[in-house]
Short mmCIF file of C-alpha atoms in Angstrom, two decimals:
data_model
loop_
_atom_site.label_atom_id
_atom_site.label_comp_id
_atom_site.label_asym_id
_atom_site.label_seq_id
_atom_site.Cartn_x
_atom_site.Cartn_y
_atom_site.Cartn_z
CA UNK Y 21 20.09 -15.77 -10.17
CA UNK Y 22 16.87 -14.47 -11.83
CA UNK Y 23 17.53 -10.76 -11.68
CA UNK Y 24 20.94 -9.85 -13.58
CA UNK Y 25 21.50 -6.71 -15.58
CA UNK Y 26 24.81 -8.36 -17.29
CA UNK Y 27 24.96 -7.87 -20.83
CA UNK Y 28 21.93 -5.05 -21.25
CA UNK Y 29 24.05 -2.82 -22.48
CA UNK Y 30 22.29 0.68 -23.65
CA UNK Y 31 23.53 1.01 -27.49
CA UNK Y 32 22.13 4.54 -27.90
CA UNK Y 33 21.69 7.62 -26.07
CA UNK Y 34 17.98 7.64 -25.41
CA UNK Y 35 18.39 4.12 -24.31
CA UNK Y 36 21.15 5.39 -21.94
CA UNK Y 37 18.40 8.05 -20.61
CA UNK Y 38 15.80 5.67 -20.28
CA UNK Y 39 13.42 5.74 -17.12
CA UNK Y 40 13.83 2.15 -16.41
CA UNK Y 41 17.08 0.62 -17.86
CA UNK Y 42 16.92 -3.13 -16.51
CA UNK Y 43 14.56 -5.37 -18.16
CA UNK Y 44 13.58 -6.95 -14.52
CA UNK Y 45 12.80 -3.70 -13.51
CA UNK Y 46 10.35 -3.10 -16.69
CA UNK Y 47 8.75 -6.17 -16.45
CA UNK Y 48 7.80 -5.75 -12.56
CA UNK Y 49 6.74 -2.07 -13.44
CA UNK Y 50 4.47 -3.52 -16.31
CA UNK Y 51 2.97 -6.07 -14.07
CA UNK Y 52 2.56 -3.57 -11.39
CA UNK Y 53 0.41 -1.22 -13.91
CA UNK Y 54 -1.54 -4.03 -15.05
CA UNK Y 55 -2.59 -5.23 -11.70
CA UNK Y 56 -3.54 -1.64 -10.72
CA UNK Y 57 -5.43 -0.90 -14.33
CA UNK Y 58 -7.20 -4.17 -14.73
CA UNK Y 59 -6.93 -6.36 -11.85
CA UNK Y 60 -7.71 -4.00 -8.78
CA UNK Y 61 -10.93 -2.75 -10.51
CA UNK Y 62 -12.02 -6.42 -11.08
CA UNK Y 63 -11.37 -7.77 -7.50
CA UNK Y 64 -11.42 -4.74 -5.31
CA UNK Y 65 -14.97 -3.79 -3.49
CA UNK Y 66 -16.32 -0.30 -3.74
CA UNK Y 67 -15.29 0.30 -0.17
CA UNK Y 68 -11.59 -0.55 -1.21
CA UNK Y 69 -11.71 1.44 -4.24
CA UNK Y 70 -13.52 4.70 -2.58
CA UNK Y 71 -12.23 4.55 0.69
CA UNK Y 72 -8.70 3.07 0.61
CA UNK Y 73 -7.10 3.25 -2.84
CA UNK Y 74 -8.66 6.70 -4.44
CA UNK Y 75 -7.52 8.65 -1.21
CA UNK Y 76 -3.91 6.67 -1.27
CA UNK Y 77 -3.42 7.83 -4.58
CA UNK Y 78 -4.28 11.35 -4.21
CA UNK Y 79 -2.24 11.75 -1.12
CA UNK Y 80 0.70 10.23 -2.83
CA UNK Y 81 0.45 12.77 -5.44
CA UNK Y 82 0.26 15.59 -2.70
CA UNK Y 83 3.27 13.88 -1.14
CA UNK Y 84 5.14 13.57 -4.60
CA UNK Y 85 4.60 17.44 -5.01
CA UNK Y 86 5.91 18.26 -1.32
CA UNK Y 87 8.66 15.94 -1.91
CA UNK Y 88 9.81 17.96 -5.16
CA UNK Y 89 9.95 20.84 -2.86
CA UNK Y 90 11.34 19.24 0.17
CA UNK Y 91 13.14 16.25 -0.55
CA UNK Y 92 14.88 17.78 -4.17
CA UNK Y 93 15.05 21.42 -3.37
CA UNK Y 94 15.33 21.18 0.24
CA UNK Y 95 13.07 24.04 0.95
CA UNK Y 96 10.81 23.35 4.16
CA UNK Y 97 7.20 23.88 3.88
CA UNK Y 98 4.16 23.35 6.21
CA UNK Y 99 1.63 25.03 3.68
CA UNK Y 100 0.58 21.67 1.69
CA UNK Y 101 -3.04 21.75 3.12
CA UNK Y 102 -3.68 25.25 1.87
CA UNK Y 103 -2.29 24.66 -1.48
CA UNK Y 104 -4.67 21.62 -1.64
CA UNK Y 105 -7.29 23.83 -0.55
CA UNK Y 106 -6.72 26.49 -3.41
CA UNK Y 107 -6.84 23.65 -5.94
CA UNK Y 108 -10.18 22.35 -4.37
CA UNK Y 109 -12.03 25.71 -4.28
CA UNK Y 110 -10.62 26.93 -7.33
CA UNK Y 111 -11.88 23.75 -9.40
CA UNK Y 112 -15.10 24.20 -7.73
CA UNK Y 113 -15.79 27.56 -8.74
CA UNK Y 114 -14.76 26.70 -12.17
CA UNK Y 115 -16.73 23.79 -12.45
CA UNK Y 116 -20.07 25.85 -11.16
CA UNK Y 117 -19.65 28.86 -12.84
CA UNK Y 118 -17.93 27.87 -16.13
CA UNK Y 119 -19.99 24.20 -16.57
CA UNK Y 120 -19.09 24.15 -20.39
CA UNK Y 121 -15.05 23.68 -19.33
CA UNK Y 122 -14.37 20.10 -19.09
CA UNK Y 123 -13.43 19.43 -15.47
CA UNK Y 124 -10.25 17.73 -16.00
CA UNK Y 125 -9.55 21.27 -17.77
CA UNK Y 126 -10.78 22.79 -14.27
CA UNK Y 127 -8.16 20.22 -12.39
CA UNK Y 128 -5.54 21.86 -14.72
CA UNK Y 129 -6.31 25.42 -14.00
CA UNK Y 130 -6.80 24.93 -10.35
CA UNK Y 131 -3.14 23.38 -10.35
CA UNK Y 132 -2.34 26.39 -12.37
CA UNK Y 133 -3.69 29.11 -9.94
CA UNK Y 134 -2.09 26.98 -7.09
CA UNK Y 135 1.19 27.25 -8.65
CA UNK Y 136 0.83 31.10 -8.70
CA UNK Y 137 -0.08 31.06 -4.89
CA UNK Y 138 2.84 28.93 -4.42
CA UNK Y 139 5.10 31.41 -5.73
CA UNK Y 140 3.56 34.44 -4.04
CA UNK Y 141 4.07 32.57 -0.65
CA UNK Y 142 7.37 30.94 -1.65
CA UNK Y 143 8.99 34.64 -2.04
CA UNK Y 144 10.11 34.52 1.81
CA UNK Y 145 12.53 31.30 0.71
CA UNK Y 146 14.75 34.00 -1.00
CA UNK Y 147 15.49 35.08 2.51
CA UNK Y 148 14.59 32.84 4.96
CA UNK Y 149 15.73 28.96 5.42
CA UNK Y 150 15.08 25.98 7.48
CA UNK Y 151 12.72 26.58 10.42
CA UNK Y 152 12.11 30.12 9.61
CA UNK Y 153 10.94 29.34 6.12
CA UNK Y 154 8.75 26.47 7.74
CA UNK Y 155 7.22 28.99 10.00
CA UNK Y 156 6.47 31.30 6.51
CA UNK Y 157 4.83 28.47 4.92
CA UNK Y 158 2.79 27.51 7.98
CA UNK Y 159 1.58 31.36 7.95
CA UNK Y 160 0.40 30.52 4.45
CA UNK Y 161 -1.50 27.65 5.64
CA UNK Y 162 -3.13 29.60 8.39
CA UNK Y 163 -3.96 32.48 6.05
CA UNK Y 164 -5.69 30.09 3.40
CA UNK Y 165 -7.73 28.45 5.80
CA UNK Y 166 -9.01 31.90 7.09
CA UNK Y 167 -9.59 33.32 3.46
CA UNK Y 168 -11.76 30.30 2.20
CA UNK Y 169 -13.49 30.03 5.65
CA UNK Y 170 -14.45 33.92 5.82
CA UNK Y 171 -14.97 34.64 2.16
CA UNK Y 172 -18.55 33.18 1.11
CA UNK Y 173 -17.56 33.71 -2.48
CA UNK Y 174 -15.58 30.80 -2.63
CA UNK Y 175 -18.44 28.27 -1.66
CA UNK Y 176 -21.07 30.39 -3.64
CA UNK Y 177 -22.50 31.80 -0.43
CA UNK Y 178 -23.94 28.52 0.74
CA UNK Y 179 -25.20 28.71 4.54
CA UNK Y 180 -23.36 25.97 5.61
CA UNK Y 181 -19.99 26.60 4.11
CA UNK Y 182 -19.46 23.05 2.83
CA UNK Y 183 -20.52 22.50 -0.90
CA UNK Y 184 -21.23 19.60 -2.71
CA UNK Y 185 -19.05 19.23 -6.02
CA UNK Y 186 -21.05 18.96 -9.17
CA UNK Y 187 -21.50 15.34 -11.12
CA UNK Y 188 -19.37 14.93 -14.11
CA UNK Y 189 -18.21 12.28 -16.53
CA UNK Y 190 -15.12 11.78 -18.64
CA UNK Y 191 -15.37 10.46 -22.11
CA UNK Y 192 -18.90 9.44 -21.38
CA UNK Y 193 -18.07 7.41 -17.81
CA UNK Y 194 -19.76 8.73 -14.84
CA UNK Y 195 -17.48 9.30 -12.06
CA UNK Y 196 -20.08 8.41 -9.49
CA UNK Y 197 -18.78 5.16 -10.01
CA UNK Y 198 -16.35 4.10 -7.56
CA UNK Y 199 -14.31 1.89 -10.38
CA UNK Y 200 -14.26 5.10 -12.83
CA UNK Y 201 -13.19 7.39 -10.22
CA UNK Y 202 -10.66 5.07 -9.16
CA UNK Y 203 -9.31 4.59 -13.00
CA UNK Y 204 -9.29 8.51 -13.60
CA UNK Y 205 -7.30 9.06 -10.34
CA UNK Y 206 -4.85 6.43 -11.05
CA UNK Y 207 -4.36 7.84 -14.56
CA UNK Y 208 -3.79 11.11 -13.34
CA UNK Y 209 -1.29 9.98 -10.78
CA UNK Y 210 0.76 7.84 -13.07
CA UNK Y 211 1.02 10.57 -15.72
CA UNK Y 212 2.24 13.18 -13.08
CA UNK Y 213 4.36 10.66 -11.35
CA UNK Y 214 6.10 10.08 -14.89
CA UNK Y 215 6.39 13.86 -15.57
CA UNK Y 216 7.78 14.35 -12.19
CA UNK Y 217 10.62 11.44 -12.73
CA UNK Y 218 11.41 13.26 -15.80
CA UNK Y 219 11.49 16.48 -14.11
CA UNK Y 220 13.97 15.71 -11.43
CA UNK Y 221 16.18 14.47 -14.12
CA UNK Y 222 16.29 17.67 -16.10
CA UNK Y 223 18.23 20.98 -15.53
CA UNK Y 224 15.39 22.02 -13.20
CA UNK Y 225 15.66 19.14 -11.06
CA UNK Y 226 19.61 19.27 -11.35
CA UNK Y 227 19.62 23.06 -10.10
CA UNK Y 228 17.11 21.80 -7.23
CA UNK Y 229 19.56 19.26 -5.67
CA UNK Y 230 22.14 21.89 -6.15
CA UNK Y 231 20.46 24.47 -4.10
CA UNK Y 232 19.54 21.84 -1.25
CA UNK Y 233 23.50 20.21 -1.09
CA UNK Y 234 24.93 23.77 -1.08
CA UNK Y 235 23.39 26.92 -2.20
CA UNK Y 236 26.68 29.01 -2.33
CA UNK Y 237 28.26 26.18 -4.53
CA UNK Y 238 25.43 26.12 -6.61
CA UNK Y 239 25.54 29.69 -7.34
CA UNK Y 240 29.31 29.72 -8.17
CA UNK Y 241 28.73 27.47 -10.85
CA UNK Y 242 25.96 29.43 -12.54
CA UNK Y 243 22.72 28.42 -10.97
CA UNK Y 244 20.25 31.04 -9.88
CA UNK Y 245 19.00 30.64 -6.37
CA UNK Y 246 15.84 32.69 -6.72
CA UNK Y 247 14.74 31.13 -9.86
CA UNK Y 248 15.42 27.65 -8.82
CA UNK Y 249 13.45 27.97 -5.45
CA UNK Y 250 10.57 29.81 -7.07
CA UNK Y 251 10.32 27.16 -9.91
CA UNK Y 252 10.33 24.56 -7.06
CA UNK Y 253 7.57 26.14 -5.17
CA UNK Y 254 5.44 26.59 -8.46
CA UNK Y 255 5.95 22.88 -9.33
CA UNK Y 256 5.09 21.56 -6.02
CA UNK Y 257 2.15 23.89 -5.61
CA UNK Y 258 0.87 22.82 -8.99
CA UNK Y 259 0.94 18.93 -7.78
CA UNK Y 260 -0.87 19.81 -4.41
CA UNK Y 261 -3.33 21.85 -6.09
CA UNK Y 262 -4.52 19.41 -8.44
CA UNK Y 263 -4.27 16.67 -5.70
CA UNK Y 264 -6.74 18.99 -3.74
CA UNK Y 265 -9.21 19.25 -6.63
CA UNK Y 266 -8.88 15.14 -6.93
CA UNK Y 267 -9.49 14.96 -3.14
CA UNK Y 268 -12.95 17.35 -3.32
CA UNK Y 269 -14.31 16.00 -6.82
CA UNK Y 270 -13.34 12.37 -6.58
CA UNK Y 271 -12.92 11.38 -2.89
CA UNK Y 272 -14.79 13.68 -0.67
CA UNK Y 273 -17.58 14.83 -3.15
CA UNK Y 274 -17.66 18.13 -1.43
CA UNK Y 275 -15.49 21.25 -0.51
CA UNK Y 276 -14.85 22.31 3.12
CA UNK Y 277 -11.89 23.76 4.63
CA UNK Y 278 -11.81 21.36 7.48
CA UNK Y 279 -10.39 18.88 4.86
CA UNK Y 280 -7.33 20.81 4.31
CA UNK Y 281 -6.48 21.93 7.89
CA UNK Y 282 -2.86 21.64 9.22
CA UNK Y 283 -3.43 18.45 10.01
CA UNK Y 284 -3.44 17.40 6.35
CA UNK Y 285 -0.24 19.43 6.04
CA UNK Y 286 1.28 17.60 8.71
CA UNK Y 287 0.14 14.36 7.42
CA UNK Y 288 1.64 14.76 4.07
CA UNK Y 289 4.96 16.02 5.45
CA UNK Y 290 4.82 12.45 7.62
CA UNK Y 291 4.51 10.56 4.24
CA UNK Y 292 7.77 11.97 2.76
CA UNK Y 293 9.83 11.37 5.89
CA UNK Y 294 8.48 7.87 6.41
CA UNK Y 295 8.80 7.06 2.51
CA UNK Y 296 11.91 8.95 1.85
CA UNK Y 297 12.80 12.34 1.05
CA UNK Y 298 14.17 12.87 -2.48
CA UNK Y 299 12.34 9.81 -3.98
CA UNK Y 300 9.45 9.55 -6.22
CA UNK Y 301 8.59 6.04 -5.18
CA UNK Y 302 8.84 7.11 -1.58
CA UNK Y 303 5.85 9.50 -1.92
CA UNK Y 304 3.65 6.52 -2.71
CA UNK Y 305 5.47 3.87 -0.31
CA UNK Y 306 4.86 6.69 2.53
CA UNK Y 307 1.29 7.58 1.51
CA UNK Y 308 0.62 3.64 1.76
CA UNK Y 309 2.15 3.26 4.93
CA UNK Y 310 0.42 6.25 6.58
CA UNK Y 311 -2.73 5.55 5.14
CA UNK Y 312 -3.01 2.03 5.93
CA UNK Y 313 -1.28 1.84 9.17
CA UNK Y 314 -4.51 2.86 11.08
CA UNK Y 315 -6.64 0.27 9.22
CA UNK Y 316 -3.95 -2.38 10.25
CA UNK Y 317 -4.33 -1.29 13.65
CA UNK Y 318 -7.98 -1.04 13.78
CA UNK Y 319 -8.33 -4.70 12.54
CA UNK Y 320 -5.23 -6.35 14.05
CA UNK Y 321 -6.30 -6.28 17.77
CA UNK Y 322 -9.81 -7.96 17.12
CA UNK Y 323 -8.01 -10.62 14.87
CA UNK Y 324 -5.63 -11.55 17.46
CA UNK Y 325 -8.39 -11.50 20.29
CA UNK Y 326 -7.22 -8.65 21.73
CA UNK Y 327 -10.05 -5.94 22.00
CA UNK Y 328 -8.77 -2.30 22.07
CA UNK Y 329 -11.09 0.77 22.65
CA UNK Y 330 -11.13 3.29 19.88
CA UNK Y 331 -9.23 5.74 22.16
CA UNK Y 332 -6.33 2.87 22.46
CA UNK Y 333 -6.09 2.16 18.88
CA UNK Y 334 -6.08 6.17 18.13
CA UNK Y 335 -2.95 6.73 20.96
CA UNK Y 336 -1.19 3.70 19.58
CA UNK Y 337 -1.16 5.15 16.04
CA UNK Y 338 0.24 8.38 17.42
CA UNK Y 339 3.13 6.64 19.66
CA UNK Y 340 3.74 4.43 16.36
CA UNK Y 341 3.95 7.29 14.07
CA UNK Y 342 5.93 9.56 16.29
CA UNK Y 343 8.64 6.54 17.02
CA UNK Y 344 8.75 5.79 13.22
CA UNK Y 345 9.44 9.32 12.30
CA UNK Y 346 12.28 9.58 14.84
CA UNK Y 347 14.01 6.20 13.73
CA UNK Y 348 13.67 7.20 10.02
CA UNK Y 349 15.48 10.37 10.76
CA UNK Y 350 18.24 9.07 13.01
CA UNK Y 351 18.81 5.45 11.56
CA UNK Y 352 17.48 5.81 7.80
CA UNK Y 353 16.85 9.40 6.60
CA UNK Y 354 15.92 8.29 3.21
CA UNK Y 355 12.99 6.42 4.44
CA UNK Y 356 11.26 3.09 3.22
CA UNK Y 357 12.72 3.99 -0.38
CA UNK Y 358 16.07 3.42 0.69
CA UNK Y 359 15.00 0.03 2.44
CA UNK Y 360 13.56 -1.22 -0.77
CA UNK Y 361 16.47 -0.06 -2.76
CA UNK Y 362 18.57 -1.96 -0.26
CA UNK Y 363 16.50 -5.12 -0.86
CA UNK Y 364 16.63 -4.78 -4.60
CA UNK Y 365 20.42 -4.73 -4.49
CA UNK Y 366 20.48 -7.74 -2.39
CA UNK Y 367 18.16 -9.45 -4.97
CA UNK Y 368 20.61 -8.75 -7.76
CA UNK Y 369 23.58 -10.29 -6.07
CA UNK Y 370 21.43 -13.49 -4.57
CA UNK Y 371 22.63 -16.11 -3.96
CA UNK Y 372 26.08 -14.60 -3.38
CA UNK Y 373 27.02 -12.59 -0.26
CA UNK Y 374 25.94 -9.24 -0.38
CA UNK Y 375 28.31 -6.13 0.72
CA UNK Y 376 27.18 -2.75 1.80
#
């Protein structure tokens, strides 16, 4: 009864196009942002801020970029880890060779370079589809891994091949602090999430969804598939490149190619499958699920008096991931985002019966 939108009428065109049209939803979003920006830094430990929440936000950003490509444009990709590596190495080279440029600008420029690389490897999408396109992007993943592993210039000829990122500050706040790095990551992710939400509602997003649903019909109504596909690859790779830079500078504190292997690509893909394809919120839900499930599996057995070995927990994690992916593909292809939407619809009709 307390969640109703009756009487909340849009009286202007801008109000009709607002991101959050229902007052209760706006209140919930403001409360969530207030908790994330104010409450969490005050109560969370450095372990949670630096080891759990910061990587969760960065992976959600990478999943958001992949979701723009796969969920909205319908273009399969297994090269997310490679595009993140481009962002990490480019930002590192800029930060070390051009220290006079602010690091935030380095992150943006790294995203631009990653978008150009994404367009280059997105060219096969003009001829290939589905499984064959996935194989092409997988080749891009392996090529980028080989490039950053074999060319010492990218890591300044360091003997070990693993280099530490330089310390930096933003507006006088050092990013060595876990609180500051978390707040910077949260700010960047929130800004880019809002941009993505507006982007999918623009003509770019509508052209992507038209290509995804029926390419021939989209071309008949005037949409140019090559332009739509390449813009999807460019913007998706930009998001992944920024996520890679944040992963290196704000989470790892180092740049190493093993952090952006094919496992990273699969992990991000699992996030959008479980969270929900074609959903902005699904990227965050999927990232939270994939990142927090291993933590839960590691602590829950001991809490209930059921000691399990590390190997058993690892195998159980793989079994659950596989089962959940199959479940969501068959039963609920739209993932956790769809389940959250159904819960919201039931809340809107409570206490009256809800008919789907």
